[in-house]
Coordinates of N, CA, C and O in Angstrom, one line a residue:
C8 N 11.3 31.8 -96.4 CA 10.3 32.0 -97.3 C 9.8 33.5 -97.4 O 8.8 33.8 -98.0
F9 N 10.6 34.3 -96.8 CA 10.3 35.8 -96.8 C 10.2 36.3 -98.3 O 9.4 37.1 -98.6
A10 N 11.1 35.8 -99.1 CA 11.1 36.2 -100.5 C 9.8 35.8 -101.2 O 9.3 36.6 -102.1
C11 N 9.3 34.6 -100.9 CA 8.0 34.2 -101.5 C 6.9 35.1 -101.1 O 6.1 35.5 -101.9
I12 N 6.8 35.4 -99.8 CA 5.8 36.3 -99.3 C 5.9 37.7 -99.9 O 4.9 38.3 -100.4
M13 N 7.1 38.3 -100.0 CA 7.3 39.6 -100.6 C 7.0 39.6 -102.1 O 6.4 40.5 -102.6
G14 N 7.4 38.5 -102.8 CA 7.1 38.4 -104.2 C 5.6 38.4 -104.4 O 5.1 39.0 -105.4
S15 N 4.9 37.6 -103.6 CA 3.4 37.5 -103.8 C 2.7 38.9 -103.5 O 1.8 39.3 -104.3
I16 N 3.1 39.5 -102.4 CA 2.6 40.8 -102.1 C 2.8 41.8 -103.2 O 2.0 42.6 -103.7
N17 N 4.1 41.8 -103.8 CA 4.4 42.7 -104.8 C 3.6 42.4 -106.1 O 3.2 43.3 -106.8
S18 N 3.4 41.1 -106.4 CA 2.6 40.8 -107.6 C 1.2 41.3 -107.5 O 0.6 41.9 -108.4
V19 N 0.6 41.1 -106.3 CA -0.8 41.5 -106.1 C -0.9 43.1 -106.2 O -1.8 43.6 -106.8
F20 N 0.1 43.7 -105.5 CA 0.1 45.2 -105.5 C 0.2 45.7 -106.9 O -0.5 46.7 -107.4
N21 N 1.2 45.2 -107.7 CA 1.4 45.7 -109.1 C 0.2 45.4 -110.0 O -0.2 46.3 -110.7
A22 N -0.4 44.3 -109.8 CA -1.6 44.0 -110.6 C -2.8 44.9 -110.3 O -3.5 45.4 -111.2
H23 N -2.9 45.2 -109.0 CA -4.0 46.1 -108.6 C -3.7 47.5 -109.1 O -4.6 48.2 -109.6
F24 N -2.4 47.9 -109.0 CA -2.1 49.3 -109.5 C -2.3 49.4 -111.0 O -2.9 50.4 -111.4
V25 N -1.9 48.4 -111.7 CA -2.0 48.5 -113.2 C -3.5 48.5 -113.6 O -3.9 49.2 -114.5
K26 N -4.3 47.7 -112.9 CA -5.7 47.6 -113.3 C -6.6 48.8 -112.9 O -7.5 49.2 -113.6
Q27 N -6.2 49.4 -111.8 CA -7.0 50.5 -111.2 C -6.7 51.8 -111.9 O -7.6 52.7 -112.0
E28 N -5.5 52.1 -112.2 CA -5.1 53.3 -112.8 C -5.6 53.4 -114.3 O -5.5 52.5 -115.0
K29 N -6.0 54.6 -114.7 CA -6.5 54.8 -116.0 C -5.5 55.4 -116.9 O -5.7 55.7 -118.1
A30 N -4.2 55.5 -116.5 CA -3.2 56.1 -117.3 C -2.7 55.1 -118.3 O -3.0 53.9 -118.3
N31 N -2.0 55.6 -119.3 CA -1.4 54.8 -120.4 C -0.5 53.7 -119.7 O 0.1 54.0 -118.7
I32 N -0.5 52.5 -120.3 CA 0.3 51.4 -119.8 C 1.8 51.8 -119.7 O 2.5 51.3 -118.9
H33 N 2.3 52.6 -120.7 CA 3.7 53.0 -120.7 C 4.0 53.9 -119.5 O 5.1 53.8 -118.9
V34 N 3.1 54.8 -119.1 CA 3.2 55.7 -118.0 C 3.2 54.8 -116.7 O 4.1 55.0 -115.8
Q35 N 2.3 53.8 -116.7 CA 2.3 52.9 -115.5 C 3.6 52.1 -115.4 O 4.1 51.9 -114.3
N36 N 4.1 51.7 -116.5 CA 5.4 51.0 -116.5 C 6.5 51.8 -116.0 O 7.4 51.4 -115.2
I37 N 6.6 53.1 -116.4 CA 7.6 54.0 -115.9 C 7.5 54.2 -114.4 O 8.5 54.1 -113.6
I38 N 6.2 54.3 -113.9 CA 6.0 54.5 -112.4 C 6.5 53.2 -111.7 O 7.2 53.3 -110.7
L39 N 6.2 52.0 -112.2 CA 6.6 50.8 -111.5 C 8.1 50.6 -111.6 O 8.7 50.2 -110.6
Y40 N 8.8 51.0 -112.7 CA 10.2 50.9 -112.7 C 10.9 52.0 -111.8 O 11.9 51.7 -111.2
V41 N 10.3 53.1 -111.6 CA 10.8 54.1 -110.7 C 10.8 53.6 -109.3 O 11.7 53.7 -108.5
F42 N 9.7 53.0 -108.9 CA 9.6 52.4 -107.6 C 10.6 51.3 -107.4 O 11.3 51.1 -106.4
G43 N 10.8 50.5 -108.5 CA 11.9 49.4 -108.4 C 13.3 50.0 -108.2 O 14.1 49.5 -107.4
I44 N 13.5 51.1 -108.9 CA 14.8 51.8 -108.8 C 15.0 52.3 -107.3 O 16.1 52.1 -106.7
I45 N 14.0 52.9 -106.8 CA 14.1 53.5 -105.4 C 14.3 52.4 -104.4 O 15.2 52.5 -103.6
F46 N 13.6 51.3 -104.5 CA 13.8 50.2 -103.6 C 15.1 49.5 -103.7 O 15.8 49.1 -102.7
N47 N 15.6 49.4 -105.0 CA 16.9 48.7 -105.2 C 18.0 49.6 -104.7 O 19.0 49.1 -104.1
F48 N 17.9 50.9 -104.9 CA 19.0 51.8 -104.3 C 18.9 51.8 -102.8 O 20.0 51.8 -102.1
A49 N 17.7 51.8 -102.2 CA 17.6 51.7 -100.8 C 18.3 50.4 -100.2 O 19.1 50.5 -99.3
M50 N 18.0 49.3 -100.9 CA 18.7 48.0 -100.4 C 20.2 48.1 -100.6 O 20.9 47.5 -99.8
Y51 N 20.6 48.7 -101.7 CA 22.0 48.8 -102.0 C 22.7 49.6 -100.8 O 23.7 49.1 -100.3
F52 N 22.2 50.7 -100.5 CA 22.8 51.5 -99.4 C 22.7 50.9 -98.1 O 23.5 51.1 -97.2
I53 N 21.6 50.1 -97.8 CA 21.5 49.4 -96.5 C 22.5 48.2 -96.4 O 23.1 48.0 -95.4
L54 N 22.7 47.5 -97.5 CA 23.4 46.2 -97.5 C 24.8 46.3 -98.1 O 25.5 45.3 -98.1
R55 N 25.3 47.5 -98.5 CA 26.6 47.6 -99.2 C 27.7 47.3 -98.2 O 27.6 47.5 -97.0
T56 N 28.8 46.9 -98.8 CA 30.1 46.7 -98.1 C 30.9 47.9 -98.3 O 30.8 48.6 -99.3
P57 N 32.0 48.2 -97.5 CA 32.8 49.4 -97.6 C 33.4 49.6 -99.0 O 33.5 50.7 -99.5
N58 N 33.9 48.5 -99.6 CA 34.7 48.6 -100.9 C 33.8 48.3 -102.1 O 34.4 48.0 -103.1
S59 N 32.5 48.3 -102.0 CA 31.7 47.9 -103.1 C 31.3 49.1 -104.0 O 31.3 50.2 -103.5
S60 N 31.1 48.7 -105.2 CA 30.7 49.7 -106.2 C 29.3 49.3 -106.8 O 29.0 48.1 -106.9
I61 N 28.5 50.3 -107.0 CA 27.1 50.0 -107.5 C 27.2 49.4 -108.9 O 26.3 48.6 -109.3
F62 N 28.2 49.6 -109.7 CA 28.4 49.1 -111.0 C 29.4 47.9 -111.1 O 29.8 47.6 -112.2
H63 N 29.6 47.3 -110.0 CA 30.5 46.1 -110.0 C 30.0 45.0 -110.8 O 28.8 44.6 -110.7
G64 N 30.7 44.5 -111.8 CA 30.3 43.4 -112.7 C 29.6 43.8 -113.9 O 29.2 43.0 -114.7
F65 N 29.4 45.1 -114.2 CA 28.7 45.6 -115.3 C 29.6 45.7 -116.6 O 29.2 46.3 -117.6
R66 N 30.8 45.3 -116.5 CA 31.7 45.4 -117.7 C 31.5 44.3 -118.7 O 32.1 44.3 -119.7
N67 N 30.7 43.3 -118.3 CA 30.5 42.1 -119.1 C 29.3 42.4 -120.0 O 28.2 42.9 -119.6
V68 N 29.4 42.1 -121.3 CA 28.3 42.3 -122.3 C 27.1 41.4 -122.0 O 26.0 41.8 -122.1
G69 N 27.4 40.2 -121.4 CA 26.3 39.3 -121.1 C 25.4 39.9 -120.0 O 24.2 39.8 -120.0
V70 N 26.0 40.7 -119.1 CA 25.2 41.3 -118.0 C 24.3 42.4 -118.6 O 23.2 42.5 -118.2
I71 N 24.9 43.2 -119.5 CA 24.1 44.3 -120.1 C 22.9 43.7 -120.9 O 21.8 44.1 -120.8
L72 N 23.2 42.6 -121.6 CA 22.2 41.9 -122.4 C 21.1 41.3 -121.5 O 19.9 41.5 -121.8
L73 N 21.5 40.8 -120.4 CA 20.5 40.2 -119.4 C 19.6 41.3 -118.8 O 18.4 41.1 -118.7
L74 N 20.2 42.5 -118.6 CA 19.4 43.6 -118.1 C 18.4 44.1 -119.1 O 17.2 44.3 -118.8
L75 N 18.8 44.2 -120.3 CA 17.9 44.6 -121.4 C 16.8 43.6 -121.6 O 15.6 43.9 -121.7
L76 N 17.1 42.3 -121.6 CA 16.1 41.3 -121.8 C 15.1 41.2 -120.6 O 13.9 41.0 -120.8
N77 N 15.6 41.4 -119.4 CA 14.7 41.4 -118.2 C 13.8 42.7 -118.2 O 12.7 42.6 -117.7
S78 N 14.3 43.8 -118.8 CA 13.4 44.9 -119.0 C 12.3 44.6 -119.9 O 11.1 45.0 -119.7
C79 N 12.5 43.8 -121.0 CA 11.5 43.4 -121.9 C 10.5 42.5 -121.1 O 9.3 42.5 -121.4
V80 N 11.0 41.6 -120.3 CA 10.1 40.7 -119.5 C 9.3 41.6 -118.6 O 8.1 41.3 -118.4
G81 N 9.8 42.6 -118.0 CA 9.0 43.5 -117.1 C 7.9 44.1 -117.9 O 6.8 44.3 -117.3
I82 N 8.1 44.5 -119.1 CA 7.0 45.1 -119.9 C 6.0 44.1 -120.2 O 4.8 44.4 -120.2
A83 N 6.4 42.9 -120.5 CA 5.5 41.8 -120.8 C 4.6 41.5 -119.6 O 3.4 41.2 -119.7
I84 N 5.2 41.5 -118.4 CA 4.5 41.2 -117.2 C 3.5 42.3 -116.9 O 2.4 42.0 -116.5
T85 N 3.8 43.5 -117.2 CA 2.9 44.6 -117.0 C 1.7 44.4 -117.9 O 0.5 44.6 -117.5
L86 N 1.9 44.0 -119.2 CA 0.8 43.7 -120.1 C -0.1 42.5 -119.6 O -1.3 42.5 -119.7
L87 N 0.6 41.5 -119.0 CA -0.2 40.4 -118.4 C -1.0 40.9 -117.2 O -2.2 40.5 -117.1
Y88 N -0.5 41.8 -116.4 CA -1.3 42.4 -115.3 C -2.5 43.2 -115.8 O -3.5 43.1 -115.2
K89 N -2.2 43.9 -116.9 CA -3.3 44.8 -117.4 C -4.4 44.0 -118.0 O -5.6 44.3 -117.8
Y90 N -4.1 43.0 -118.8 CA -5.1 42.3 -119.6 C -5.4 40.9 -119.1 O -6.3 40.3 -119.6
G91 N -4.6 40.5 -118.1 CA -4.9 39.2 -117.5 C -5.0 39.4 -116.0 O -5.7 40.3 -115.6
N92 N -4.4 38.5 -115.2 CA -4.4 38.7 -113.8 C -3.1 38.0 -113.2 O -2.3 37.5 -113.9
V93 N -3.0 38.1 -111.9 CA -1.8 37.6 -111.2 C -1.7 36.1 -111.4 O -0.6 35.5 -111.5
L94 N -2.8 35.3 -111.4 CA -2.8 33.9 -111.6 C -2.2 33.5 -113.0 O -1.4 32.6 -113.1
L95 N -2.6 34.3 -114.0 CA -2.1 34.0 -115.3 C -0.6 34.2 -115.3 O 0.2 33.4 -115.9
K96 N -0.1 35.3 -114.7 CA 1.3 35.6 -114.6 C 2.0 34.5 -113.9 O 3.1 34.0 -114.2
T97 N 1.4 34.0 -112.8 CA 2.0 32.9 -112.0 C 2.1 31.6 -112.7 O 3.1 30.9 -112.6
M98 N 1.1 31.3 -113.6 CA 1.1 30.1 -114.3 C 2.1 30.2 -115.5 O 2.6 29.1 -115.9
T99 N 2.4 31.3 -116.0 CA 3.3 31.4 -117.2 C 4.7 31.3 -116.8 O 5.6 31.0 -117.6
T100 N 5.0 31.6 -115.5 CA 6.4 31.6 -115.0 C 7.0 30.2 -115.2 O 8.1 30.0 -115.7
P101 N 6.4 29.1 -114.7 CA 7.0 27.8 -114.9 C 7.1 27.3 -116.3 O 8.0 26.6 -116.7
V102 N 6.1 27.8 -117.1 CA 6.1 27.4 -118.6 C 7.3 28.1 -119.2 O 8.1 27.5 -120.0
A103 N 7.6 29.4 -118.9 CA 8.8 30.1 -119.4 C 10.0 29.4 -119.0 O 11.0 29.3 -119.7
S104 N 10.1 28.9 -117.7 CA 11.3 28.2 -117.2 C 11.5 26.9 -118.0 O 12.7 26.6 -118.4
G105 N 10.5 26.2 -118.3 CA 10.6 25.0 -119.1 C 11.1 25.3 -120.5 O 11.9 24.6 -121.1
V106 N 10.6 26.3 -121.1 CA 11.0 26.7 -122.5 C 12.5 27.1 -122.4 O 13.2 26.7 -123.4
L107 N 12.9 27.8 -121.4 CA 14.3 28.2 -121.3 C 15.2 27.0 -121.2 O 16.3 27.0 -121.7
V108 N 14.8 26.0 -120.4 CA 15.6 24.8 -120.3 C 15.8 24.2 -121.7 O 16.9 23.7 -122.1
F109 N 14.7 24.1 -122.5 CA 14.7 23.5 -123.8 C 15.6 24.3 -124.7 O 16.4 23.8 -125.5
V110 N 15.5 25.6 -124.7 CA 16.3 26.5 -125.5 C 17.8 26.4 -125.1 O 18.7 26.4 -126.0
S111 N 18.1 26.3 -123.9 CA 19.4 26.1 -123.4 C 20.0 24.8 -123.9 O 21.2 24.7 -124.3
Y112 N 19.2 23.8 -124.0 CA 19.6 22.5 -124.6 C 19.9 22.6 -126.1 O 21.0 22.1 -126.6
L113 N 19.1 23.3 -126.8 CA 19.3 23.5 -128.3 C 20.5 24.3 -128.6 O 21.3 24.0 -129.5
F114 N 20.6 25.5 -128.0 CA 21.6 26.4 -128.3 C 23.0 26.2 -127.6 O 24.0 26.6 -128.1
F115 N 22.9 25.7 -126.4 CA 24.1 25.7 -125.6 C 24.5 24.3 -125.2 O 25.6 24.1 -124.6
G116 N 23.8 23.3 -125.6 CA 24.1 21.9 -125.3 C 24.0 21.5 -123.8 O 24.6 20.5 -123.4
L117 N 23.2 22.3 -123.1 CA 23.1 22.0 -121.6 C 22.1 20.8 -121.5 O 21.3 20.5 -122.3
S118 N 22.1 20.2 -120.3 CA 21.3 19.1 -120.0 C 19.8 19.5 -119.9 O 19.5 20.6 -119.6
L119 N 18.9 18.5 -120.3 CA 17.5 18.8 -120.2 C 17.0 18.6 -118.8 O 15.8 18.7 -118.5
D120 N 17.9 18.2 -117.8 CA 17.5 18.0 -116.5 C 17.2 19.3 -115.8 O 18.2 20.1 -115.5
I121 N 16.0 19.6 -115.4 CA 15.6 20.9 -114.8 C 16.3 21.1 -113.5 O 16.6 22.2 -113.1
V122 N 16.5 20.0 -112.7 CA 17.1 20.1 -111.4 C 18.6 20.6 -111.5 O 19.0 21.4 -110.8
K123 N 19.3 20.0 -112.5 CA 20.7 20.4 -112.7 C 20.8 21.8 -113.3 O 21.8 22.5 -113.1
T124 N 19.8 22.2 -114.1 CA 19.8 23.6 -114.7 C 19.6 24.7 -113.7 O 20.2 25.7 -113.7
V125 N 18.8 24.4 -112.7 CA 18.5 25.4 -111.7 C 19.7 25.4 -110.8 O 20.3 26.4 -110.4

């Protein structure tokens, strides 16, 4: 459950950072993304295997689209932190998951069973 604890700490830190700083929300977003890049590169260099490449798997258009869409989600979460709070963000995550299951059913013909979808 280490990931749950770290995710919770990260959410509270980010919400505190966004609410306390008086800078423009876009500047705050850039700062948060820079920290994300630093931590991800650190984990890559700590956990990498000898023959791995940092761009392994990025030749797929779906992967690039997923990265772009997750960037939009990151911007939306920053707005939630700024104008809402961590609890609002936490409550919207399961709602978004339910909506995604329904959209997957409509567009891709996948099962509406959330257990099989996860």
